[in-house]
Amino acid sequence: MALQSTTTSTTVSVTSDSSSATVSNPFITVRIDLPRATYGIIDTKTSDILLADAALGEALSQGDEVKLVATTDVQDALGRGKKLEFSVRLRSLWRHFPTRTESNPPIARLFTFTLYEDRPALILGFGMTLPQYFSMRLMGAAPLRTGRLFNGRPIQDLRTLNGSAGADPTFVAAEALRESLNSLMLTGVVEGRRRSAVWGGLIGRDFAAVATLKEGQISLSCEDPIGRLVDSGETYHAADQFYLDLHTAEPFEALEAYGWAMRLANNAKPGVYDFPVLCGWSVGNISKLPNINNSAKLVEELDHANRVGLTKYTKVAVRLEPDKYHNDTEQGWWDDDHMRRFGHLVAPYDTIAKWSKTLQERNGVPYIYMQLGMPSDDYARAFPQHMLFNDASQVDRQHPNPKLVEQHRKHPHHQPFVTYDYTDNDFARHFVQAWKKLATDGIRGVKIDYPETAWRPEGGFDDRKTSTTSAYRRAFELMREGMGPDGLIDERNLGESNRPCLDVTAGVIDTQRTWADSNKFVPEMVSISGLRWYKNRSVFNYYSDTKAVHNLPTGVLQSLVTMNLLTSGRLDLATSFSLFDPEITHAVSRTYPHYQEPITARPLDAFTGVKHPQVYDLKLTEDWHQLAFFNTGDAPTTVSTGLSGERVDKNIGLDSKSEYHAYEFWTNRYLGKFPGTGRIEYRLDPLHCAMISLHRVQQNPQVISSDRHVLQGWVELSGVKWNPREKTLAGSARVIAGEPLNFVIARNGVDLATAEAARGKISLAAHADHRELVLMTIVSDVTDDVPWTLKAR
């Protein structure tokens, strides 16, 4: 009779015997067939098969055996649950070792399954244990080598979305064959019912996650060019983990749960870029304006920002880019002396400390730039022990390919023959010390350029156990140590030189760039980050390089700043502040301050077959949504959405039994009161957008819009509440000095009698669009939070 054991942790239960193991929570049940090294997943309530014949690791050979070796309680960032650890003992290899004994265990793959009380996702892990006198580099693992999705049943209306990073294209495809780094998502209809799947990396440390789909079979694995060294006698449990959710049917919910799990598991808290960033390099090199890439010119730029009034609304960051490439540069030294030598620090701001102090005194945020793996020639010669393989002898080597000679001369270190070893302890100390000094001198953020140069598939690391992936992440971890927890770190991850774009810097950096050098505004730039909404602002901020905001039609300028706010985490500028006119200043200022919440807008039409989504929904509360329509085509068109209904069908999913006020920001126009069963549509020219505030109709007066910010009251209003006993609507408003702040109030059948403000002046007037609307205006001589009260009759 087989030995059986059962353990229970509230809602997660584990049952096992010598041939099988089962772990279950209220969402899914996972059954593992130990002799076959396979498993399946079913819906706990309905017993529907979600995954069948899933293979655990590589195929078994004769003599190999799979055992459940441990069941443990877990309580971590994802909650409470149970973890099962399996050992796949490769006895077919063990017989070749003459020193084998029962006390010296055979080579074994390790796999872990973790199921949490309140999550439908299965979390997968892996590792390895080796006998004495034998070491090896683990090149990867496959906790899900292959498995039949939904038991092989046909999937109709199939759509997949890749979980790309950096500048890798993000797009939805109707394809049954797909592979992606990081993750994949699938949604479709199985036997008349919506089904979705999300599978990919949760934590990346030593390896890069790979997700694949092939005709209904899915796989989940990881790999690295040189692998992770596992020493003799060592039991290695990888920090890397995978995420597998086949239960959550609604695709937006499924991806948002995945993104939030990534945030929690990696302790990711990307900083809010509550200011625009002017790039000193882009103004001259991309926008072809005068060169401003030195400390004195950038102070002048800040003076222009103050003059045009932008700093009434937001601080402004200016980024100095010491971007010299040829021969001797600032890189590796990162000090005042070298930045002076190459003309980036100039009098009277000839130190970073002087420059930073001046910027901070003038509403500025000091920002700087570095090249991650492109050392100055003289630094490499002085410190060869800081380089890979402890060798700088090839610093003058020329590229043998004649086709690359010109590129090589232009960027002689772009894929350098000599580069830093971020696992070298002495270099790590120097690196952290240099960047701590820059942070102490006032630097708030750093753009990390050419991060691909730190992806070293040839190895050569001082830390013999490290992998290419972990060494890459190590560079950013050292930068975080230098910049401190409040520093802002940008990863310009463009995948150059065929390097992978990965999510492995989650929890370390704040921003990933998604586009090559460009000051243009095109639909693809919006889509590439818009289709990563579930990771944007929660795990990373995304941005598509600098933008020129001058010489744009009014509607395109409004779209640029609106869609940037909704689908990106920051605004980078390639336009000198000297070119800001009142229209540009007004448009940019309508997006500041940035909202603080780690959420972003859903692309509601993403799975309807469009190339670029045109309908974005930012859910602020259950009763308040900000809806953006964006014409991504070449001709005027009408964009629309349903208020209620399934989101996957381009609906917002609001309450069909309620009514909603709709107010458009840029035209300052009331669109009407819509039933929950209704549709909103808007006619737009190419590259134009509409920003519509949707509020569930209440039984009392309510604010439905503001002209201060595109979120129409979310950032400038606080504490708004209706007091039914006093018949008052009261709150506080952030008022800019000398600028009337206008709020639109829907009376909802209630007569308003008086308005009072604690400071400044307040007035009420009828709204031109509808007799049920009232315009409330507050004016203050100083920028201040002004409490206000409206009293009903």
PDB file of N, CA and C in Angstrom, residues 733-765:
ATOM      1  N   ALA A 733      -8.996  72.527  -4.055  1.00  0.00           N
ATOM      2  CA  ALA A 733      -8.496  72.613  -5.428  1.00  0.00           C
ATOM      3  C   ALA A 733      -7.119  73.242  -5.434  1.00  0.00           C
ATOM      4  N   ARG A 734      -6.217  72.651  -6.223  1.00  0.00           N
ATOM      5  CA  ARG A 734      -4.885  73.223  -6.416  1.00  0.00           C
ATOM      6  C   ARG A 734      -4.993  74.276  -7.511  1.00  0.00           C
ATOM      7  N   VAL A 735      -4.790  75.541  -7.129  1.00  0.00           N
ATOM      8  CA  VAL A 735      -4.968  76.666  -8.042  1.00  0.00           C
ATOM      9  C   VAL A 735      -3.608  77.267  -8.362  1.00  0.00           C
ATOM     10  N   ILE A 736      -3.357  77.500  -9.646  1.00  0.00           N
ATOM     11  CA  ILE A 736      -2.115  78.133 -10.091  1.00  0.00           C
ATOM     12  C   ILE A 736      -2.275  79.646 -10.036  1.00  0.00           C
ATOM     13  N   ALA A 737      -1.260  80.307  -9.533  1.00  0.00           N
ATOM     14  CA  ALA A 737      -1.330  81.761  -9.349  1.00  0.00           C
ATOM     15  C   ALA A 737      -1.700  82.464 -10.649  1.00  0.00           C
ATOM     16  N   GLY A 738      -2.754  83.310 -10.581  1.00  0.00           N
ATOM     17  CA  GLY A 738      -3.136  84.137 -11.710  1.00  0.00           C
ATOM     18  C   GLY A 738      -3.853  83.418 -12.827  1.00  0.00           C
ATOM     19  N   GLU A 739      -4.082  82.106 -12.702  1.00  0.00           N
ATOM     20  CA  GLU A 739      -4.758  81.344 -13.765  1.00  0.00           C
ATOM     21  C   GLU A 739      -6.107  80.877 -13.256  1.00  0.00           C
ATOM     22  N   PRO A 740      -7.209  81.350 -13.875  1.00  0.00           N
ATOM     23  CA  PRO A 740      -8.525  80.881 -13.438  1.00  0.00           C
ATOM     24  C   PRO A 740      -8.629  79.362 -13.573  1.00  0.00           C
ATOM     25  N   LEU A 741      -9.140  78.732 -12.535  1.00  0.00           N
ATOM     26  CA  LEU A 741      -9.353  77.288 -12.545  1.00  0.00           C
ATOM     27  C   LEU A 741     -10.850  77.054 -12.679  1.00  0.00           C
ATOM     28  N   ASN A 742     -11.247  76.419 -13.780  1.00  0.00           N
ATOM     29  CA  ASN A 742     -12.658  76.219 -14.091  1.00  0.00           C
ATOM     30  C   ASN A 742     -13.050  74.758 -13.899  1.00  0.00           C
ATOM     31  N   PHE A 743     -14.084  74.537 -13.106  1.00  0.00           N
ATOM     32  CA  PHE A 743     -14.650  73.213 -12.903  1.00  0.00           C
ATOM     33  C   PHE A 743     -16.064  73.177 -13.447  1.00  0.00           C
ATOM     34  N   VAL A 744     -16.411  72.050 -14.047  1.00  0.00           N
ATOM     35  CA  VAL A 744     -17.769  71.844 -14.535  1.00  0.00           C
ATOM     36  C   VAL A 744     -18.516  70.983 -13.518  1.00  0.00           C
ATOM     37  N   ILE A 745     -19.651  71.503 -13.060  1.00  0.00           N
ATOM     38  CA  ILE A 745     -20.468  70.814 -12.072  1.00  0.00           C
ATOM     39  C   ILE A 745     -21.770  70.375 -12.735  1.00  0.00           C
ATOM     40  N   ALA A 746     -22.083  69.100 -12.611  1.00  0.00           N
ATOM     41  CA  ALA A 746     -23.394  68.606 -13.029  1.00  0.00           C
ATOM     42  C   ALA A 746     -24.345  68.714 -11.835  1.00  0.00           C
ATOM     43  N   ARG A 747     -25.444  69.467 -12.005  1.00  0.00           N
ATOM     44  CA  ARG A 747     -26.356  69.698 -10.874  1.00  0.00           C
ATOM     45  C   ARG A 747     -27.149  68.436 -10.530  1.00  0.00           C
ATOM     46  N   ASN A 748     -27.420  67.618 -11.512  1.00  0.00           N
ATOM     47  CA  ASN A 748     -28.207  66.395 -11.310  1.00  0.00           C
ATOM     48  C   ASN A 748     -29.544  66.685 -10.636  1.00  0.00           C
ATOM     49  N   GLY A 749     -30.173  67.783 -11.099  1.00  0.00           N
ATOM     50  CA  GLY A 749     -31.499  68.138 -10.607  1.00  0.00           C
ATOM     51  C   GLY A 749     -31.522  68.944  -9.328  1.00  0.00           C
ATOM     52  N   VAL A 750     -30.360  69.291  -8.780  1.00  0.00           N
ATOM     53  CA  VAL A 750     -30.281  70.053  -7.528  1.00  0.00           C
ATOM     54  C   VAL A 750     -29.893  71.493  -7.849  1.00  0.00           C
ATOM     55  N   ASP A 751     -30.596  72.468  -7.272  1.00  0.00           N
ATOM     56  CA  ASP A 751     -30.259  73.869  -7.465  1.00  0.00           C
ATOM     57  C   ASP A 751     -29.115  74.262  -6.540  1.00  0.00           C
ATOM     58  N   LEU A 752     -28.115  74.941  -7.100  1.00  0.00           N
ATOM     59  CA  LEU A 752     -26.978  75.421  -6.317  1.00  0.00           C
ATOM     60  C   LEU A 752     -27.176  76.892  -5.997  1.00  0.00           C
ATOM     61  N   ALA A 753     -26.965  77.241  -4.743  1.00  0.00           N
ATOM     62  CA  ALA A 753     -27.256  78.601  -4.304  1.00  0.00           C
ATOM     63  C   ALA A 753     -26.012  79.458  -4.194  1.00  0.00           C
ATOM     64  N   THR A 754     -24.994  78.988  -3.459  1.00  0.00           N
ATOM     65  CA  THR A 754     -23.812  79.819  -3.189  1.00  0.00           C
ATOM     66  C   THR A 754     -22.543  79.003  -3.323  1.00  0.00           C
ATOM     67  N   ALA A 755     -21.442  79.734  -3.531  1.00  0.00           N
ATOM     68  CA  ALA A 755     -20.110  79.125  -3.574  1.00  0.00           C
ATOM     69  C   ALA A 755     -19.173  79.947  -2.718  1.00  0.00           C
ATOM     70  N   GLU A 756     -18.352  79.257  -1.924  1.00  0.00           N
ATOM     71  CA  GLU A 756     -17.393  79.939  -1.062  1.00  0.00           C
ATOM     72  C   GLU A 756     -16.020  79.295  -1.222  1.00  0.00           C
ATOM     73  N   ALA A 757     -14.978  80.130  -1.131  1.00  0.00           N
ATOM     74  CA  ALA A 757     -13.596  79.656  -1.159  1.00  0.00           C
ATOM     75  C   ALA A 757     -12.858  80.225   0.030  1.00  0.00           C
ATOM     76  N   ALA A 758     -11.974  79.413   0.630  1.00  0.00           N
ATOM     77  CA  ALA A 758     -11.227  79.867   1.800  1.00  0.00           C
ATOM     78  C   ALA A 758     -10.277  80.999   1.453  1.00  0.00           C
ATOM     79  N   ARG A 759      -9.792  80.999   0.215  1.00  0.00           N
ATOM     80  CA  ARG A 759      -8.875  82.041  -0.250  1.00  0.00           C
ATOM     81  C   ARG A 759      -9.173  82.346  -1.705  1.00  0.00           C
ATOM     82  N   GLY A 760      -8.761  83.494  -2.154  1.00  0.00           N
ATOM     83  CA  GLY A 760      -8.973  83.853  -3.544  1.00  0.00           C
ATOM     84  C   GLY A 760     -10.427  84.201  -3.811  1.00  0.00           C
ATOM     85  N   LYS A 761     -10.822  84.108  -5.069  1.00  0.00           N
ATOM     86  CA  LYS A 761     -12.177  84.448  -5.479  1.00  0.00           C
ATOM     87  C   LYS A 761     -12.823  83.240  -6.147  1.00  0.00           C
ATOM     88  N   ILE A 762     -14.128  83.085  -5.919  1.00  0.00           N
ATOM     89  CA  ILE A 762     -14.872  81.976  -6.504  1.00  0.00           C
ATOM     90  C   ILE A 762     -16.160  82.511  -7.102  1.00  0.00           C
ATOM     91  N   SER A 763     -16.577  81.941  -8.210  1.00  0.00           N
ATOM     92  CA  SER A 763     -17.811  82.380  -8.851  1.00  0.00           C
ATOM     93  C   SER A 763     -18.486  81.206  -9.526  1.00  0.00           C
ATOM     94  N   LEU A 764     -19.806  81.342  -9.724  1.00  0.00           N
ATOM     95  CA  LEU A 764     -20.604  80.350 -10.424  1.00  0.00           C
ATOM     96  C   LEU A 764     -21.250  80.990 -11.637  1.00  0.00           C
ATOM     97  N   ALA A 765     -21.372  80.232 -12.709  1.00  0.00           N
ATOM     98  CA  ALA A 765     -22.020  80.730 -13.913  1.00  0.00           C
ATOM     99  C   ALA A 765     -22.668  79.574 -14.639  1.00  0.00           C
TER     100      ALA A 765
END
